Short mmCIF file of C-alpha atoms and ligand atoms in Angstrom, two decimals:
data_model
loop_
_atom_site.label_atom_id
_atom_site.label_comp_id
_atom_site.label_asym_id
_atom_site.label_seq_id
_atom_site.Cartn_x
_atom_site.Cartn_y
_atom_site.Cartn_z
CA MET A 1 7.62 5.50 15.54
CA GLN A 2 9.46 2.16 15.68
CA PHE A 3 10.48 -0.15 12.83
CA GLU A 4 11.59 -3.66 13.74
CA ILE A 5 13.09 -5.72 10.88
CA ILE A 6 13.70 -9.50 11.03
CA THR A 7 16.43 -10.81 8.64
CA ILE A 8 18.99 -13.38 8.20
CA PHE A 9 21.44 -10.75 6.77
CA PRO A 10 21.42 -7.92 9.56
CA GLY A 11 24.69 -6.71 8.09
CA PHE A 12 22.70 -5.68 5.04
CA PHE A 13 21.30 -2.72 6.85
CA ALA A 14 24.62 -1.26 8.21
CA GLY A 15 24.92 2.08 6.66
CA ILE A 16 21.70 2.07 4.72
CA PHE A 17 19.89 4.13 7.34
CA GLU A 18 22.82 6.47 8.22
CA HIS A 19 22.18 9.06 5.69
CA GLY A 20 19.86 12.20 5.14
CA ILE A 21 16.59 12.35 6.51
CA VAL A 22 16.34 8.82 7.98
CA ARG A 23 19.72 9.41 9.90
CA ARG A 24 18.24 12.83 11.13
CA ALA A 25 14.96 11.29 12.07
CA GLN A 26 16.70 8.64 14.20
CA ALA A 27 19.04 11.25 15.77
CA GLU A 28 15.97 13.42 16.88
CA GLY A 29 14.26 10.45 18.30
CA LEU A 30 11.29 10.64 15.89
CA VAL A 31 12.16 7.09 14.37
CA GLY A 32 13.72 4.04 15.81
CA ILE A 33 14.96 1.14 13.67
CA GLY A 34 15.87 -2.34 15.33
CA VAL A 35 17.40 -4.93 13.18
CA HIS A 36 17.08 -8.41 14.51
CA ASP A 37 19.11 -11.51 13.33
CA LEU A 38 16.93 -14.40 12.72
CA ARG A 39 19.72 -16.84 13.34
CA ALA A 40 19.84 -15.62 16.99
CA PHE A 41 16.61 -17.46 17.43
CA THR A 42 17.83 -20.80 16.47
CA HIS A 43 19.02 -23.51 18.84
CA ASP A 44 21.19 -25.83 16.73
CA ARG A 45 24.94 -26.04 16.16
CA HIS A 46 24.35 -24.83 12.34
CA ARG A 47 22.00 -21.94 13.52
CA THR A 48 19.56 -23.42 10.76
CA VAL A 49 16.75 -21.10 9.49
CA ASP A 50 15.79 -22.95 6.38
CA ASP A 51 14.55 -26.39 5.20
CA ARG A 52 13.30 -28.10 2.16
CA PRO A 53 9.75 -27.45 0.90
CA PHE A 54 7.08 -30.09 1.55
CA GLY A 55 5.90 -31.40 -1.72
CA GLY A 56 9.29 -30.89 -3.33
CA GLY A 57 10.27 -28.37 -5.71
CA GLU A 58 13.16 -25.87 -6.08
CA GLY A 59 15.00 -24.16 -3.23
CA MET A 60 14.57 -23.80 0.53
CA VAL A 61 11.94 -22.23 2.83
CA LEU A 62 12.35 -20.16 6.00
CA LYS A 63 11.41 -22.31 8.95
CA PRO A 64 8.51 -21.14 11.00
CA GLU A 65 10.11 -21.79 14.72
CA PRO A 66 12.99 -19.09 14.49
CA LEU A 67 10.52 -16.47 13.07
CA ALA A 68 8.05 -17.22 15.64
CA GLU A 69 10.50 -16.87 18.43
CA ALA A 70 11.89 -13.71 17.01
CA LEU A 71 8.37 -12.24 16.79
CA ASN A 72 7.57 -13.41 20.32
CA ALA A 73 10.75 -11.71 21.70
CA LEU A 74 9.30 -8.50 19.99
CA GLY A 75 6.00 -9.06 21.82
CA VAL A 76 4.15 -10.30 18.90
CA ALA A 77 2.08 -13.21 19.59
CA VAL A 78 -0.07 -15.53 17.33
CA LYS A 79 -3.17 -13.42 16.16
CA THR A 80 -5.63 -16.13 15.50
CA LYS A 81 -5.56 -19.90 16.74
CA CYS A 82 -7.48 -22.41 14.88
CA ALA A 83 -8.89 -24.81 17.50
CA GLN A 84 -7.93 -28.39 16.85
CA ASN A 85 -11.52 -29.04 15.27
CA GLN A 86 -10.74 -26.08 13.02
CA LYS A 87 -14.33 -24.63 13.70
CA GLN A 88 -13.67 -22.32 16.57
CA VAL A 89 -11.37 -19.68 15.61
CA LEU A 90 -9.95 -18.03 18.97
CA ARG A 91 -8.81 -14.39 18.78
CA SER A 92 -6.02 -14.05 20.94
CA SER A 93 -3.40 -11.32 21.08
CA GLN A 94 -4.10 -9.91 17.72
CA ASP A 95 -6.20 -7.47 19.50
CA ASP A 96 -3.26 -6.66 21.83
CA THR A 97 -1.17 -6.07 18.72
CA ALA A 98 -3.90 -3.66 17.27
CA LYS A 99 -4.32 -1.99 20.61
CA SER A 100 -0.54 -1.33 20.95
CA GLY A 101 -0.52 0.16 17.31
CA ALA A 102 1.71 -2.39 15.94
CA ARG A 103 1.37 -3.88 12.36
CA VAL A 104 3.46 -7.07 11.41
CA ILE A 105 4.38 -7.13 7.78
CA LEU A 106 5.56 -9.84 5.37
CA LEU A 107 7.57 -8.52 2.56
CA SER A 108 6.49 -10.73 -0.29
CA ALA A 109 6.20 -10.57 -4.05
CA GLN A 110 2.82 -12.10 -3.52
CA GLY A 111 1.79 -9.15 -1.31
CA ARG A 112 -0.52 -6.23 -2.03
CA PRO A 113 1.21 -3.39 -3.84
CA PHE A 114 2.99 -0.88 -1.60
CA THR A 115 1.74 2.53 -2.45
CA GLN A 116 1.90 5.95 -0.92
CA ALA A 117 -1.64 5.44 0.37
CA VAL A 118 -0.37 2.33 2.35
CA ALA A 119 2.60 4.20 3.48
CA ARG A 120 0.40 6.98 4.84
CA GLU A 121 -1.62 4.32 6.83
CA LEU A 122 1.42 2.84 8.27
CA ALA A 123 2.82 6.13 9.30
CA LYS A 124 -0.07 6.42 11.65
CA VAL A 125 0.95 3.32 13.48
CA GLU A 126 3.42 3.42 16.69
CA ARG A 127 5.31 0.13 15.53
CA VAL A 128 5.90 -1.83 12.22
CA VAL A 129 7.55 -5.23 12.21
CA LEU A 130 8.88 -6.23 8.80
CA ILE A 131 9.83 -9.93 8.05
CA CYS A 132 12.19 -10.35 5.49
CA GLY A 133 12.03 -13.52 3.43
CA ARG A 134 14.75 -15.32 1.49
CA TYR A 135 15.05 -18.40 -0.66
CA GLU A 136 11.57 -19.54 -1.82
CA GLY A 137 10.14 -17.50 0.95
CA VAL A 138 8.63 -17.98 4.29
CA ASP A 139 6.58 -20.87 5.63
CA GLU A 140 3.04 -19.66 5.03
CA ARG A 141 1.87 -20.36 8.72
CA ILE A 142 3.90 -17.44 9.84
CA ASN A 143 1.98 -15.12 7.44
CA GLU A 144 -1.30 -16.75 8.53
CA LEU A 145 -0.54 -16.72 12.40
CA TYR A 146 1.32 -13.52 12.79
CA CYS A 147 1.16 -11.14 9.92
CA ASP A 148 -1.54 -8.25 9.34
CA MET A 149 -0.41 -7.92 5.73
CA GLU A 150 1.84 -9.15 2.90
CA ILE A 151 3.47 -6.10 1.20
CA SER A 152 5.12 -6.29 -2.40
CA ILE A 153 7.17 -3.31 -3.49
CA GLY A 154 6.49 -4.04 -7.23
CA ASP A 155 5.95 -6.74 -9.82
CA TYR A 156 9.27 -8.43 -9.81
CA VAL A 157 11.12 -11.06 -7.76
CA LEU A 158 13.85 -9.78 -5.45
CA SER A 159 16.30 -12.32 -3.90
CA GLY A 160 15.34 -11.18 -0.41
CA GLY A 161 12.98 -8.92 1.49
CA GLU A 162 15.74 -6.64 2.87
CA LEU A 163 15.70 -4.06 0.08
CA ALA A 164 11.88 -4.18 0.22
CA ALA A 165 12.00 -3.50 3.98
CA ALA A 166 14.45 -0.61 3.38
CA VAL A 167 11.98 0.89 0.91
CA VAL A 168 9.06 0.63 3.39
CA VAL A 169 10.98 2.17 6.23
CA ASP A 170 12.43 5.01 3.92
CA THR A 171 8.91 5.88 2.74
CA VAL A 172 6.92 5.57 5.79
CA MET A 173 9.39 7.41 8.07
CA ARG A 174 9.36 10.52 5.99
CA LEU A 175 5.54 10.77 6.49
CA VAL A 176 5.82 10.65 10.31
CA PRO A 177 5.03 14.10 11.76
CA GLY A 178 8.01 16.12 12.20
CA VAL A 179 10.37 14.21 9.94
CA LEU A 180 9.99 16.50 7.05
CA GLY A 181 10.31 20.22 8.13
CA ASN A 182 6.84 21.18 7.01
CA GLU A 183 4.13 18.79 7.97
CA ALA A 184 2.40 19.12 4.48
CA SER A 185 5.69 18.73 2.41
CA GLY A 186 4.90 15.15 1.60
CA GLU A 187 1.32 16.12 0.26
CA PHE A 188 3.18 18.45 -2.52
CA GLU A 189 4.92 15.41 -3.86
CA SER A 190 4.15 12.74 -6.25
CA PHE A 191 0.97 10.87 -4.99
CA GLY A 192 0.23 13.22 -2.30
CA VAL A 193 -3.38 14.10 -1.19
CA ALA A 194 -5.50 16.99 -2.70
CA ASP A 195 -5.38 20.61 -1.22
CA GLU A 196 -8.47 20.20 0.69
CA GLU A 197 -7.06 17.27 2.52
CA ILE A 198 -3.75 19.12 3.65
CA SER A 199 -3.54 20.15 7.21
CA GLY A 200 -0.79 21.97 8.72
CA SER A 201 0.01 24.27 5.68
CA GLN A 202 0.64 27.78 6.74
CA GLU A 203 -2.32 30.20 6.82
CA GLY A 204 -1.80 33.34 4.75
CA VAL A 205 1.51 32.28 3.16
CA PRO A 206 1.03 32.41 -0.63
CA ARG A 207 1.36 28.84 -1.95
CA SER A 208 3.08 28.09 -5.13
CA GLN A 209 2.10 24.31 -4.97
CA HIS A 210 -1.11 22.29 -5.14
CA GLY A 211 -1.58 19.20 -3.13
CA ALA A 212 -0.61 16.44 -5.74
CA GLY A 213 -4.19 14.86 -5.26
CA GLY A 214 -2.81 11.60 -6.47
CA LEU A 215 -0.85 13.20 -9.47
CA LEU A 216 2.79 12.86 -10.08
CA ASP A 217 5.08 15.82 -9.10
CA TYR A 218 5.89 18.82 -11.50
CA PRO A 219 9.33 19.16 -12.99
CA HIS A 220 11.88 20.97 -10.81
CA TYR A 221 14.65 23.53 -11.78
CA THR A 222 17.42 25.48 -10.23
CA ARG A 223 20.37 27.78 -10.91
CA PRO A 224 21.84 28.33 -13.57
CA ALA A 225 18.85 29.88 -15.30
CA GLU A 226 20.57 28.62 -18.60
CA PHE A 227 22.12 25.18 -18.94
CA GLU A 228 23.39 23.75 -22.23
CA GLY A 229 21.32 26.35 -24.26
CA MET A 230 18.22 25.53 -22.28
CA ARG A 231 16.53 28.02 -20.20
CA ALA A 232 14.54 27.29 -17.07
CA PRO A 233 10.93 28.23 -17.65
CA GLU A 234 10.66 32.03 -17.11
CA VAL A 235 7.36 31.73 -15.24
CA LEU A 236 9.12 30.16 -12.34
CA MET A 237 11.52 33.29 -12.07
CA ASN A 238 9.08 36.12 -12.08
CA GLY A 239 7.64 35.68 -8.29
CA ASP A 240 4.00 35.48 -9.25
CA HIS A 241 2.79 32.64 -7.11
CA SER A 242 -0.60 32.08 -8.66
CA GLN A 243 0.99 31.84 -12.22
CA ILE A 244 3.75 29.54 -10.80
CA ARG A 245 0.86 27.37 -9.30
CA ARG A 246 -1.13 27.10 -12.54
CA TRP A 247 1.97 26.13 -14.48
CA ARG A 248 3.10 23.55 -11.94
CA ARG A 249 -0.43 22.10 -11.97
CA GLU A 250 -0.50 21.94 -15.76
CA GLN A 251 3.12 20.12 -15.71
CA GLN A 252 1.64 17.61 -13.23
CA LEU A 253 -1.30 16.88 -15.41
CA ARG A 254 1.23 16.66 -18.44
CA LYS A 255 3.60 14.18 -16.74
CA THR A 256 0.87 12.05 -15.25
CA LEU A 257 -0.80 11.74 -18.81
CA LYS A 258 2.40 10.93 -20.31
CA ASN A 259 3.94 8.39 -17.69
CA ARG A 260 1.08 7.23 -15.50
CA PRO A 261 -2.22 7.77 -17.04
CA ASP A 262 -3.71 5.08 -14.85
CA LEU A 263 -3.38 7.59 -11.93
CA LEU A 264 -5.84 10.07 -13.35
CA GLN A 265 -8.72 7.65 -12.71
CA GLY A 266 -8.35 7.96 -8.96
CA ALA A 267 -7.07 11.63 -8.89
CA SER A 268 -8.98 14.61 -7.46
CA LEU A 269 -9.28 16.69 -10.57
CA SER A 270 -10.89 20.32 -10.32
CA ASP A 271 -12.88 21.54 -13.45
CA GLU A 272 -9.92 23.63 -14.37
CA ASP A 273 -7.76 20.36 -14.35
CA LYS A 274 -10.27 18.68 -16.44
CA ARG A 275 -10.10 21.58 -18.96
CA LEU A 276 -6.30 21.69 -18.94
CA LEU A 277 -6.43 17.84 -19.59
CA LYS A 278 -8.54 18.34 -22.54
CA MET A 279 -6.34 20.94 -23.92
CA ILE A 280 -3.21 18.79 -23.53
CA ASP A 281 -5.06 15.77 -25.21
CA SER A 282 -6.11 17.92 -28.21
CA GLU A 283 -2.38 19.21 -28.52
CA SER A 284 -1.18 15.52 -28.92
CA ALA A 285 -4.13 14.74 -31.21
CA GLY A 286 -3.39 17.72 -33.34
N1 SAM B 1 8.92 -17.77 -4.40
C1 SAM B 1 8.55 -16.41 -4.27
C2 SAM B 1 7.65 -15.92 -5.34
O1 SAM B 1 7.69 -16.48 -6.38
O2 SAM B 1 6.68 -15.33 -5.11
C3 SAM B 1 9.96 -15.53 -4.52
C4 SAM B 1 10.73 -15.60 -3.20
S1 SAM B 1 11.99 -14.31 -3.26
C5 SAM B 1 13.36 -15.18 -4.20
C6 SAM B 1 12.55 -14.12 -1.68
C7 SAM B 1 12.15 -13.03 -0.81
O3 SAM B 1 12.22 -11.85 -1.33
C8 SAM B 1 10.62 -13.23 -0.51
O4 SAM B 1 10.18 -14.19 0.38
C9 SAM B 1 10.32 -11.93 -0.05
O5 SAM B 1 10.56 -11.72 1.13
C10 SAM B 1 11.41 -11.07 -0.97
N2 SAM B 1 10.78 -10.39 -2.10
C11 SAM B 1 11.01 -10.81 -3.32
N3 SAM B 1 10.17 -10.05 -4.34
C12 SAM B 1 9.76 -9.10 -3.53
C13 SAM B 1 8.77 -7.97 -3.78
N4 SAM B 1 8.49 -7.66 -5.11
N5 SAM B 1 8.43 -7.25 -2.77
C14 SAM B 1 8.70 -7.56 -1.48
N6 SAM B 1 9.42 -8.36 -1.18
C15 SAM B 1 9.98 -9.28 -2.20
#
């Protein structure tokens, strides 16, 4: 899978992708990351990428021409062209982009929320192009003409799209097959899919985990067994996989109910889960 990042601060990414899983994924040729300097697509002496907003107001706006050139250089062309009379909409190379499995994404506080479900969809695509905004943002025509979606990484305003692009790359690349040792590993984490949707889990191997089914992860412990007078839960040390599985599921439900009760609405819950939730709820009521 290939990521292409368009930015006015290419130096921002020096080092950020050189650690851990993302470094290994690149070294093994599973993932490639290209960083493209927007100023390389300017033609004036000052390498101008921004201009004042039409209509007045604060700040500057990233100009459309350098971005369009950068996108064209990456093989991304205009997806829809409004004919001059604005009645006839001509589909052009959007279809080519879709066929080649590419998605063009504008990082924006106005975008749709970036979730694990969006990351799972993007991980199926061959190529993701990420446009990092700066200042007040990007001329909207770039969004309309070239982008498949706007993505926000949260309800807050960053000073640029670079951190958001790094978040998207990191989250999506670990879902690319082969990047995490076990194909199903990502499903045993927070927001993973339910057991019945997991493929690639090893037949016959006793499992001590449930697919997250949209819930948060359970708590993790390691040695020493006792730390600052607190013992790790005994159940995790007795080797009984079905007991461990049951305990972990209960902890997932407890954490989700405590920190993200909203996730329970869309979660895949078994009858046993529902019974446990009732029990947890009655504990807090009692
Ligand atoms: N005027 C914009 C607004 O109010 O929505 C904010 C622009 S922000 C200062 C500059 C750039 O940072 C944006 O163009 C976008 O690329 C990026 N950015 C800011 N917040 C973001 C978020 N929550 N998610 C993704 N990108 C974000």
